[in-house]
Short mmCIF file of C-alpha atoms in Angstrom, two decimals:
data_model
loop_
_atom_site.label_atom_id
_atom_site.label_comp_id
_atom_site.label_asym_id
_atom_site.label_seq_id
_atom_site.Cartn_x
_atom_site.Cartn_y
_atom_site.Cartn_z
CA MET C 1 87.40 88.23 84.22
CA SER C 2 84.15 89.50 85.73
CA PRO C 3 83.74 93.28 85.92
CA THR C 4 84.56 95.06 89.17
CA PHE C 5 82.29 98.01 88.51
CA TYR C 6 78.82 97.68 87.04
CA GLY C 7 77.96 101.32 86.51
CA PRO C 8 74.85 103.14 87.80
CA ARG C 9 72.29 101.30 89.89
CA LYS C 10 69.55 99.65 87.74
CA THR C 11 67.49 97.83 90.37
CA ASN C 12 65.07 98.74 93.14
CA ARG C 13 66.39 96.01 95.42
CA ALA C 14 67.42 97.18 98.87
CA SER C 15 66.12 100.68 98.16
CA TRP C 16 65.19 101.02 101.84
CA THR C 17 67.65 102.76 104.14
CA GLN C 18 69.43 102.01 107.39
CA GLU C 19 67.02 104.43 109.04
CA ASN C 20 64.08 102.25 107.94
CA LEU C 21 65.80 99.22 109.43
CA ASP C 22 66.49 101.02 112.71
CA LYS C 23 62.83 102.05 113.01
CA ALA C 24 61.73 98.48 112.29
CA LEU C 25 64.04 97.16 115.03
CA LYS C 26 62.65 99.72 117.47
CA ASP C 27 59.08 98.69 116.61
CA LEU C 28 60.00 95.03 117.14
CA GLN C 29 61.45 95.77 120.54
CA ASN C 30 58.39 97.83 121.53
CA LYS C 31 56.00 95.11 120.25
CA ASN C 32 54.06 97.73 118.30
CA ALA C 33 52.73 95.36 115.62
CA SER C 34 53.30 92.13 113.79
CA ILE C 35 56.36 91.59 111.63
CA ARG C 36 54.20 91.90 108.50
CA ASP C 37 52.77 95.29 109.57
CA ILE C 38 56.16 96.57 110.69
CA ALA C 39 57.67 95.63 107.32
CA LEU C 40 54.91 97.44 105.43
CA LYS C 41 55.18 100.49 107.67
CA ASN C 42 58.94 100.87 107.08
CA ASN C 43 58.96 99.98 103.36
CA ILE C 44 61.01 96.83 103.94
CA PRO C 45 60.04 93.55 102.24
CA GLU C 46 58.58 91.16 104.81
CA LYS C 47 60.88 88.33 103.73
CA THR C 48 63.89 90.60 104.10
CA LEU C 49 62.87 91.62 107.61
CA ARG C 50 62.30 88.02 108.68
CA THR C 51 65.68 87.05 107.25
CA ARG C 52 67.31 89.88 109.17
CA ILE C 53 65.65 88.70 112.38
CA LYS C 54 66.70 85.11 111.75
CA GLU C 55 70.31 86.09 111.04
CA ASN C 56 70.25 88.75 113.77
CA ASN C 57 71.67 91.26 111.30
CA PHE C 58 70.36 94.82 111.55
CA ILE C 59 73.12 96.62 109.68
CA LYS C 60 72.46 97.34 106.02
CA GLY C 61 75.35 96.53 103.72
CA ASN C 62 75.90 96.97 100.00
CA LEU C 63 74.53 94.65 97.38
CA GLY C 64 76.93 92.22 95.78
CA LYS C 65 80.02 90.46 96.92
CA LYS C 66 81.76 91.80 100.02
CA SER C 67 85.30 93.10 99.89
CA HIS C 68 88.01 90.52 100.45
CA LEU C 69 89.45 92.16 103.58
CA GLY C 70 86.13 93.28 105.00
CA GLU C 71 84.92 96.76 105.88
CA GLU C 72 86.62 97.05 109.28
CA MET C 73 89.92 95.69 107.99
CA GLU C 74 89.91 98.15 105.10
CA LYS C 75 89.36 101.00 107.56
CA LYS C 76 92.53 99.95 109.38
CA LEU C 77 94.38 99.81 106.06
CA VAL C 78 93.21 103.32 105.15
CA GLU C 79 94.34 104.62 108.56
CA HIS C 80 97.76 103.04 108.03
CA VAL C 81 98.13 104.65 104.59
CA ILE C 82 97.26 108.06 106.06
CA LYS C 83 99.87 107.59 108.81
CA LEU C 84 102.51 106.71 106.24
CA GLN C 85 101.62 109.87 104.32
CA SER C 86 101.82 112.02 107.47
CA VAL C 87 105.49 111.12 107.95
CA GLY C 88 106.43 111.49 104.29
CA PHE C 89 106.30 107.84 103.16
CA ALA C 90 102.99 107.54 101.31
CA PRO C 91 102.88 104.19 99.47
CA SER C 92 102.70 103.89 95.70
CA ARG C 93 99.90 101.95 94.03
CA LYS C 94 102.13 98.92 93.63
CA ASN C 95 103.30 99.06 97.25
CA LEU C 96 99.70 99.28 98.45
CA ARG C 97 98.81 96.16 96.48
CA LYS C 98 101.82 94.29 97.93
CA LEU C 99 100.88 95.46 101.43
CA THR C 100 97.34 94.14 100.93
CA PHE C 101 98.60 90.74 99.81
CA ASN C 102 100.86 90.43 102.85
CA LEU C 103 98.07 91.55 105.18
CA SER C 104 95.69 88.98 103.70
CA GLN C 105 98.33 86.27 104.13
CA LYS C 106 99.12 87.25 107.73
CA LEU C 107 95.44 87.18 108.66
CA GLY C 108 95.04 83.72 107.18
CA LEU C 109 92.28 84.75 104.77
CA LYS C 110 91.46 82.65 101.74
CA GLN C 111 93.96 83.80 99.16
CA VAL C 112 92.37 85.26 96.04
CA PHE C 113 95.37 87.31 94.91
CA ASN C 114 98.35 86.40 92.72
CA ILE C 115 100.44 84.04 94.85
CA GLU C 116 103.37 83.93 92.41
CA LYS C 117 103.84 87.70 92.26
CA LYS C 118 102.61 88.20 95.86
CA ILE C 119 100.50 91.20 94.98
CA ALA C 120 96.82 92.15 94.97
CA GLY C 121 95.17 92.60 91.59
CA LYS C 122 94.51 95.86 89.79
CA GLY C 123 90.78 95.14 89.91
CA TRP C 124 90.90 94.95 93.71
CA TYR C 125 92.87 98.20 93.80
CA ARG C 126 90.31 100.07 91.67
CA SER C 127 87.44 98.76 93.79
CA PHE C 128 89.32 99.66 96.99
CA MET C 129 89.78 103.26 95.83
CA ARG C 130 86.08 103.52 94.95
CA ARG C 131 85.09 102.18 98.37
CA ASN C 132 87.41 104.63 100.11
CA PRO C 133 86.99 108.05 98.47
CA THR C 134 89.09 109.69 101.20
CA LEU C 135 92.15 108.36 99.33
CA SER C 136 93.26 109.60 95.93
CA ILE C 137 96.28 109.51 93.62
CA ARG C 138 98.53 112.55 94.04
CA LYS C 139 101.87 113.60 92.61
CA PRO C 140 104.23 113.88 95.62
CA ARG C 141 106.75 116.63 96.19
CA GLY C 142 110.17 115.54 97.36
CA THR C 143 111.26 116.79 100.79
CA SER C 144 114.81 116.33 102.01
CA ASN C 145 115.58 114.89 105.44
CA ALA C 146 117.04 118.25 106.48
CA ARG C 147 113.76 120.02 105.71
CA ALA C 148 111.69 117.31 107.35
CA ASN C 149 113.79 117.53 110.53
CA ALA C 150 113.82 121.34 110.56
CA MET C 151 110.04 121.65 110.27
CA ASN C 152 109.23 120.64 113.84
CA LYS C 153 106.75 122.37 116.09
CA GLU C 154 109.25 123.32 118.78
CA ASP C 155 111.56 125.28 116.48
CA ILE C 156 108.67 126.86 114.57
CA LYS C 157 107.08 127.96 117.85
CA ASN C 158 110.37 129.60 118.88
CA TYR C 159 110.48 131.42 115.55
CA PHE C 160 106.95 132.76 115.90
CA ASP C 161 107.66 133.81 119.52
CA LEU C 162 110.65 135.81 118.29
CA LEU C 163 108.63 137.28 115.41
CA LYS C 164 105.85 138.34 117.79
CA GLN C 165 108.34 139.94 120.15
CA CYS C 166 109.97 141.85 117.30
CA LEU C 167 106.62 143.09 115.98
CA ASN C 168 105.44 144.21 119.43
CA ASP C 169 108.72 145.86 120.46
CA ASN C 170 108.78 147.98 117.31
CA ASN C 171 105.03 148.65 117.10
CA LEU C 172 104.73 146.83 113.77
CA MET C 173 101.90 144.45 114.53
CA ASN C 174 99.44 146.66 112.59
CA LYS C 175 101.85 148.18 110.07
CA PRO C 176 102.01 145.81 107.09
CA SER C 177 103.77 148.43 104.96
CA ASN C 178 106.82 148.15 107.27
CA ILE C 179 107.14 144.35 107.20
CA TYR C 180 109.33 143.12 104.32
CA ASN C 181 110.57 139.83 102.96
CA MET C 182 113.58 139.55 100.67
CA ASP C 183 114.68 136.48 98.70
CA GLU C 184 116.42 135.58 95.45
CA SER C 185 115.85 132.98 92.77
CA GLY C 186 117.16 132.09 89.32
CA LEU C 187 115.60 132.52 85.87
CA GLN C 188 116.94 130.69 82.83
CA LEU C 189 117.33 132.27 79.39
CA ASN C 190 115.74 129.40 77.51
CA ASN C 191 112.36 128.49 76.09
CA GLU C 192 111.81 125.34 78.13
CA PRO C 193 108.84 123.46 76.59
CA ASP C 194 105.62 122.89 78.49
CA VAL C 195 103.10 120.08 77.98
CA VAL C 196 102.00 120.01 74.34
CA VAL C 197 99.17 118.54 72.27
CA ALA C 198 100.37 115.83 69.87
CA LEU C 199 99.21 112.78 67.95
CA LYS C 200 97.97 110.03 70.25
CA GLY C 201 100.48 107.19 70.50
CA SER C 202 103.44 109.37 69.48
CA ARG C 203 106.62 107.95 70.99
CA ASN C 204 108.91 110.91 70.41
CA VAL C 205 107.50 114.43 70.48
CA GLN C 206 110.19 117.06 69.96
CA ILE C 207 110.10 120.80 70.54
CA ARG C 208 112.76 123.18 69.28
CA GLN C 209 114.70 125.05 71.97
CA CYS C 210 117.02 127.99 71.60
CA ALA C 211 119.75 126.12 73.48
CA GLU C 212 120.30 122.92 75.41
CA ARG C 213 120.70 124.86 78.62
CA GLY C 214 120.11 128.55 79.14
CA GLU C 215 122.10 131.00 81.22
CA THR C 216 120.88 131.51 84.79
CA ILE C 217 120.24 135.04 86.01
CA THR C 218 119.57 135.74 89.69
CA ILE C 219 116.69 138.05 90.52
CA VAL C 220 116.51 139.56 94.03
CA THR C 221 112.93 140.31 95.06
CA CYS C 222 111.51 142.20 97.99
CA CYS C 223 107.88 142.72 98.98
CA ASN C 224 106.01 144.06 102.00
CA ALA C 225 102.86 142.74 103.67
CA GLU C 226 100.74 145.32 101.82
CA GLY C 227 101.64 143.63 98.55
CA SER C 228 104.00 146.33 97.28
CA PHE C 229 107.04 145.00 95.39
CA LEU C 230 110.38 146.73 95.05
CA PRO C 231 111.78 146.77 91.48
CA PRO C 232 113.81 143.65 90.66
CA TYR C 233 117.54 143.59 91.38
CA CYS C 234 119.22 141.32 88.80
CA ILE C 235 122.68 139.72 88.89
CA PHE C 236 124.51 138.65 85.72
CA LYS C 237 127.73 136.66 85.56
CA GLY C 238 130.54 138.70 84.02
CA ILE C 239 132.61 141.84 84.40
CA ARG C 240 131.37 144.47 81.96
CA LYS C 241 127.76 145.50 81.68
CA GLN C 242 126.25 146.60 78.38
CA GLU C 243 123.75 149.43 78.30
CA THR C 244 121.51 147.55 75.89
CA TRP C 245 120.72 145.02 78.63
CA ASP C 246 118.73 147.70 80.48
CA MET C 247 116.35 148.03 77.58
CA ASN C 248 112.73 147.06 78.33
CA MET C 249 113.51 146.21 81.97
CA PRO C 250 110.78 146.92 84.57
CA PRO C 251 110.94 150.54 85.82
CA GLY C 252 113.47 151.02 88.62
CA SER C 253 115.23 147.71 87.92
CA VAL C 254 118.95 147.31 88.54
CA ILE C 255 121.45 145.00 86.80
CA LYS C 256 124.67 144.13 88.62
CA MET C 257 127.66 142.06 87.47
CA ARG C 258 129.64 139.44 89.35
CA LYS C 259 132.75 137.86 87.89
CA GLU C 260 132.56 134.44 89.57
CA SER C 261 128.87 133.62 89.13
CA ALA C 262 125.38 135.08 89.06
CA TYR C 263 124.79 134.27 92.74
CA ILE C 264 124.50 136.97 95.39
CA ASN C 265 127.36 137.58 97.83
CA GLU C 266 128.07 139.92 100.76
CA ASP C 267 129.07 142.88 98.61
CA LEU C 268 126.04 142.63 96.38
CA PHE C 269 123.70 142.25 99.33
CA MET C 270 125.31 145.28 100.97
CA ASP C 271 124.76 147.24 97.76
CA TRP C 272 121.15 146.05 97.54
CA LEU C 273 120.46 147.07 101.16
CA GLU C 274 122.14 150.47 100.92
CA ASN C 275 121.15 151.64 97.44
CA HIS C 276 118.02 149.65 96.61
CA PHE C 277 116.09 148.82 99.79
CA ILE C 278 116.74 151.63 102.28
CA PRO C 279 115.87 154.47 99.84
CA ARG C 280 112.54 152.76 99.02
CA LYS C 281 111.45 151.39 102.41
CA SER C 282 108.57 152.91 104.35
CA PRO C 283 109.50 155.58 106.92
CA GLY C 284 110.11 154.49 110.51
CA GLN C 285 111.02 151.15 112.02
CA CYS C 286 110.99 148.25 109.54
CA LEU C 287 111.31 144.49 109.80
CA LEU C 288 113.23 142.68 107.05
CA ILE C 289 112.80 138.90 107.02
CA LEU C 290 115.59 136.91 105.33
CA ASP C 291 116.41 133.25 104.83
CA GLY C 292 119.62 133.54 106.89
CA HIS C 293 122.10 132.75 104.09
CA GLY C 294 125.66 133.56 105.02
CA SER C 295 126.02 136.06 102.18
CA GLN C 296 123.29 138.17 103.79
CA THR C 297 124.06 137.97 107.51
CA ASN C 298 127.82 137.65 107.99
CA SER C 299 128.85 141.26 107.43
CA PRO C 300 129.19 143.51 110.55
CA ASP C 301 129.00 146.58 108.30
CA MET C 302 125.69 145.41 106.92
CA LEU C 303 124.28 144.88 110.43
CA GLN C 304 125.43 148.32 111.50
CA MET C 305 123.88 149.90 108.42
CA ALA C 306 120.59 148.18 109.20
CA VAL C 307 120.63 149.49 112.78
CA ASP C 308 121.45 153.04 111.64
CA ASN C 309 118.48 153.03 109.26
CA ASP C 310 115.87 151.49 111.62
CA VAL C 311 115.90 148.13 109.85
CA HIS C 312 115.48 145.09 112.09
CA ILE C 313 116.60 141.83 110.45
CA LEU C 314 114.98 138.53 111.35
CA CYS C 315 116.39 135.30 109.92
CA LEU C 316 114.17 132.31 109.23
CA PRO C 317 115.16 128.93 110.72
CA SER C 318 117.29 126.82 108.39
CA HIS C 319 115.52 124.59 105.86
CA THR C 320 112.07 126.05 106.59
CA THR C 321 111.69 128.61 103.81
CA HIS C 322 109.35 126.34 101.82
CA TYR C 323 106.70 127.06 104.48
CA LEU C 324 107.85 130.26 106.24
CA GLN C 325 109.13 132.45 103.37
CA PRO C 326 106.32 134.57 101.82
CA LEU C 327 108.04 134.92 98.43
CA ASP C 328 108.66 131.17 98.25
CA ARG C 329 105.05 130.39 99.11
CA ALA C 330 103.31 132.74 96.69
CA PHE C 331 105.57 134.56 94.23
CA PHE C 332 108.44 132.66 92.64
CA LYS C 333 106.38 129.82 91.18
CA PRO C 334 104.03 132.11 89.19
CA LEU C 335 106.97 134.32 88.19
CA LYS C 336 108.85 131.36 86.71
CA THR C 337 105.70 130.09 85.01
CA TYR C 338 104.98 133.44 83.36
CA PHE C 339 108.65 133.88 82.42
CA ARG C 340 108.71 130.42 80.80
CA ASP C 341 105.51 131.21 78.89
CA ALA C 342 106.98 134.49 77.66
CA ALA C 343 110.20 132.74 76.62
CA CYS C 344 108.24 130.06 74.73
CA GLU C 345 106.22 132.70 72.88
CA TRP C 346 109.41 134.53 71.94
CA GLY C 347 111.05 131.29 70.83
CA ASN C 348 108.09 130.37 68.62
CA ALA C 349 108.15 133.83 67.04
CA ASN C 350 111.94 133.67 66.53
CA PRO C 351 112.71 130.00 65.81
CA THR C 352 116.20 130.66 64.42
CA LYS C 353 117.41 132.96 67.20
CA LYS C 354 118.78 132.37 70.68
CA ILE C 355 117.43 134.14 73.75
CA GLY C 356 120.20 136.42 74.98
CA ARG C 357 120.74 138.96 77.71
CA ILE C 358 119.39 141.71 75.50
CA HIS C 359 116.02 139.95 75.47
CA PHE C 360 115.91 139.36 79.24
CA GLY C 361 114.34 142.73 80.05
CA LEU C 362 111.46 142.20 77.63
CA LEU C 363 110.68 138.73 79.02
CA LEU C 364 111.07 139.79 82.66
CA THR C 365 108.80 142.83 82.24
CA LYS C 366 106.02 140.67 80.83
CA ALA C 367 106.34 138.05 83.58
CA TRP C 368 106.82 140.62 86.37
CA SER C 369 103.66 142.54 85.49
CA GLN C 370 101.63 139.31 85.77
CA ALA C 371 103.25 137.88 88.92
CA ALA C 372 104.07 140.91 91.08
CA THR C 373 100.51 141.78 92.00
CA ILE C 374 99.16 143.10 95.28
CA GLN C 375 97.11 139.96 95.85
CA THR C 376 100.17 137.74 95.37
CA GLY C 377 102.19 139.69 97.91
CA ILE C 378 99.41 139.73 100.49
CA SER C 379 98.69 136.01 100.12
CA GLY C 380 102.36 135.14 100.73
CA PHE C 381 102.44 136.90 104.11
CA ARG C 382 99.05 135.46 105.06
CA ALA C 383 100.04 131.89 104.15
CA THR C 384 103.18 132.09 106.30
CA GLY C 385 101.37 133.54 109.33
CA ILE C 386 103.46 136.75 109.37
CA TYR C 387 100.67 139.22 108.65
CA PRO C 388 98.11 138.94 110.02
CA PHE C 389 100.15 137.28 112.76
CA CYS C 390 98.84 133.72 112.93
CA PRO C 391 101.18 130.81 113.81
CA SER C 392 98.36 128.35 113.11
CA ALA C 393 98.54 129.30 109.41
CA ILE C 394 101.27 126.67 109.05
CA PRO C 395 99.32 123.47 108.24
CA GLU C 396 99.70 120.33 110.31
CA TYR C 397 100.96 118.30 107.36
CA ALA C 398 104.03 120.55 107.23
CA TYR C 399 105.41 118.89 110.37
CA LEU C 400 106.60 115.53 109.05
CA GLN C 401 109.08 115.06 111.92
CA SER C 402 106.43 116.00 114.50
CA ALA C 403 104.09 113.46 112.93
CA ILE C 404 106.71 110.77 113.51
CA GLN C 405 107.07 111.77 117.16
CA HIS C 406 103.30 111.84 117.56
CA GLU C 407 103.08 108.37 116.10
CA GLU C 408 105.58 107.11 118.68
CA SER C 409 104.00 108.76 121.73
CA SER C 410 100.29 109.15 121.06
CA GLU C 411 97.97 107.20 123.31
CA SER C 412 95.50 106.87 120.47
CA ASP C 413 97.91 104.53 118.75
CA LYS C 414 97.44 101.76 121.30
CA GLU C 415 96.83 98.33 119.86
CA MET C 416 93.33 98.08 118.42
CA SER C 417 92.02 94.67 117.50
CA LEU C 418 89.27 93.51 115.22
CA PRO C 419 86.85 91.13 116.94
CA ILE C 420 86.14 87.87 115.12
CA ILE C 421 83.09 86.00 116.41
CA THR C 422 82.72 82.26 116.12
CA ASN C 423 79.49 80.51 117.04
CA SER C 424 79.59 78.10 119.94
CA SER C 425 77.56 74.93 120.21
CA SER C 426 74.75 76.83 121.88
CA THR C 427 71.19 76.57 120.61
CA HIS C 428 71.12 80.32 119.98
CA CYS C 429 71.89 82.18 116.76
CA GLN C 430 74.30 84.95 117.68
CA THR C 431 75.99 87.58 115.54
CA CYS C 432 78.16 90.53 116.48
CA ILE C 433 76.85 94.04 115.86
CA MET C 434 79.76 96.46 115.42
CA THR C 435 79.05 99.82 117.05
CA ASP C 436 82.62 101.04 117.42
CA GLU C 437 86.04 99.58 118.20
CA SER C 438 85.60 99.60 121.96
CA LYS C 439 81.97 98.52 122.29
CA VAL C 440 80.43 95.36 120.91
CA GLY C 441 76.73 94.62 121.29
CA TYR C 442 75.10 91.24 120.74
CA LEU C 443 71.63 90.28 119.63
CA THR C 444 70.45 86.93 121.01
CA LEU C 445 67.66 85.02 119.30
CA ASN C 446 66.08 81.78 120.33
CA GLU C 447 65.72 79.41 117.39
CA SER C 448 61.94 79.35 117.82
CA GLN C 449 61.87 83.13 117.60
CA ALA C 450 63.93 83.11 114.41
CA GLN C 451 61.49 80.94 112.47
CA PRO C 452 59.08 82.91 110.27
CA GLY C 453 55.39 82.18 110.29
CA PRO C 454 52.17 83.11 112.07
CA SER C 455 53.24 81.48 115.34
CA ASN C 456 56.11 83.95 115.59
CA MET C 457 54.22 87.13 114.80
CA ASN C 458 53.27 88.03 118.35
CA GLN C 459 56.28 86.69 120.17
CA GLN C 460 58.80 88.85 122.00
CA PRO C 461 61.21 90.57 119.61
CA PRO C 462 64.99 90.24 119.98
CA LEU C 463 66.66 92.23 122.72
CA LEU C 464 70.26 93.24 123.33
CA ALA C 465 72.01 90.85 125.67
CA GLU C 466 74.58 92.11 128.18
CA THR C 467 77.03 89.20 127.99
CA PRO C 468 77.88 87.18 124.86
CA THR C 469 78.12 83.43 125.00
CA THR C 470 80.33 83.08 121.95
CA LYS C 471 84.09 82.81 121.79
CA THR C 472 85.90 85.98 120.76
CA TYR C 473 89.36 86.06 119.21
CA GLN C 474 91.35 89.23 118.81
CA VAL C 475 93.28 89.92 115.60
CA PRO C 476 95.92 92.67 116.17
CA VAL C 477 95.38 94.41 112.83
CA ARG C 478 97.49 97.48 113.49
CA ARG C 479 100.36 95.43 114.86
CA ILE C 480 100.32 93.24 111.74
CA LEU C 481 100.25 96.35 109.50
CA LYS C 482 103.24 97.78 111.35
CA GLU C 483 105.14 94.52 110.93
CA ILE C 484 104.40 94.40 107.21
CA SER C 485 104.82 98.12 106.55
CA PRO C 486 106.46 99.83 109.56
CA ILE C 487 106.11 103.57 110.10
CA PRO C 488 109.64 104.85 109.32
CA LYS C 489 111.50 106.53 112.17
CA THR C 490 114.09 109.22 111.61
CA ASP C 491 116.53 110.88 113.99
CA HIS C 492 115.24 114.23 115.19
CA LEU C 493 117.85 116.88 114.47
CA HIS C 494 117.13 120.04 116.41
CA GLN C 495 117.98 123.06 114.34
CA GLU C 496 119.19 126.11 116.22
CA ASN C 497 117.50 129.29 115.07
CA ASN C 498 119.75 131.87 113.46
CA LYS C 499 118.35 134.90 115.21
CA LEU C 500 119.44 138.38 114.26
CA HIS C 501 117.28 141.03 115.79
#
């Protein structure tokens, strides 16, 4: 098989630029000099310039064999891949190769791919990615249908309108110390292994763990827009608490027990609000942003306590915390990473022991000191558009459902076709010059003008003709791509905002 990539350029051929060619064309049209002089002036070989005039081709391409689909067709393919990504259905490498084979077959191109497997080759794929550097291989993150439907611009706009109203009504727009976010997450008492360095070709690399599966402990975290964190509020499963568990915990930390599980419930949230948050909050009116879980918003006593202590509670829309919750955006991932690193170090130092509750404080203190920084807290509120107040902080790619609706209604998605020019029986040599998708210009050359030689040196150069005399056929590229690989459509489920203000 011939190579698809030949490495760095090792020839001076075609070292002139498109700008040189454009200047040469302008000189030809203005009759400034002979073809020989114009070629020398613009650093273009005379034979090359004469060939360009003969073929009526004034667009510089790359050396070597052209791509199988062609430049314009590949642009359409790239656009289609980007649209699939925008609605959460980016194709895999294999799917892209299958899509290319089907597109080539639909367009009636000479088939150079594997007909038996109905797939484009790996060599074509590698060349395609080099020709289109706007595409790259990325590891996707799974997003449920509920989250995709909830993240729509209408509901997010309503949330930011409510947030703005709450900030203005309570004079909190410029008081970051009085804007809080509270959330909880779980930490596992286990030294889960990370990526390791091992012998190349090893089929089974094993790492010792303290247990198959560690106990989960819930940690309730709260931070304000200034980057100040409240001490962690931890929940263990069980009935009786041992004093030794408090050893080495971060200062001000609290450990609570729950018989059924380590998850938070109404009573624990009430205790956290009354005894942990309110005594530590900044004086005056405060805004507390929650994820709207039933355990945190269903208690009338809790709501009354919040009102009595100047705490205004705002619940995030359902299934949107991955973009709207400051702690989710900036804090929990580094906390879990640092906690896992600390657990791995402890496990390596104590290979025969199991990580227990007595060791939790030591591991949490090490991870907390690294993760709970001022910069981390500030970046979480900035990324979610809460402080400084900026609804546009939510990126466009967050709205998968809105992208689907845009795809269905956008006028820019009207059928665009790729012109294919076929020469008629005329005595003129005619070739299409692609300027953009809506405008096509034509250069018309008389055969006598196209012949090189002294008799042609002073003749009138080629000019742009207004009307082509060739037959033009339209290939509906986008329609074919949609037939082969349709943009998936999902039902739009409007999520009602849980608003507690």
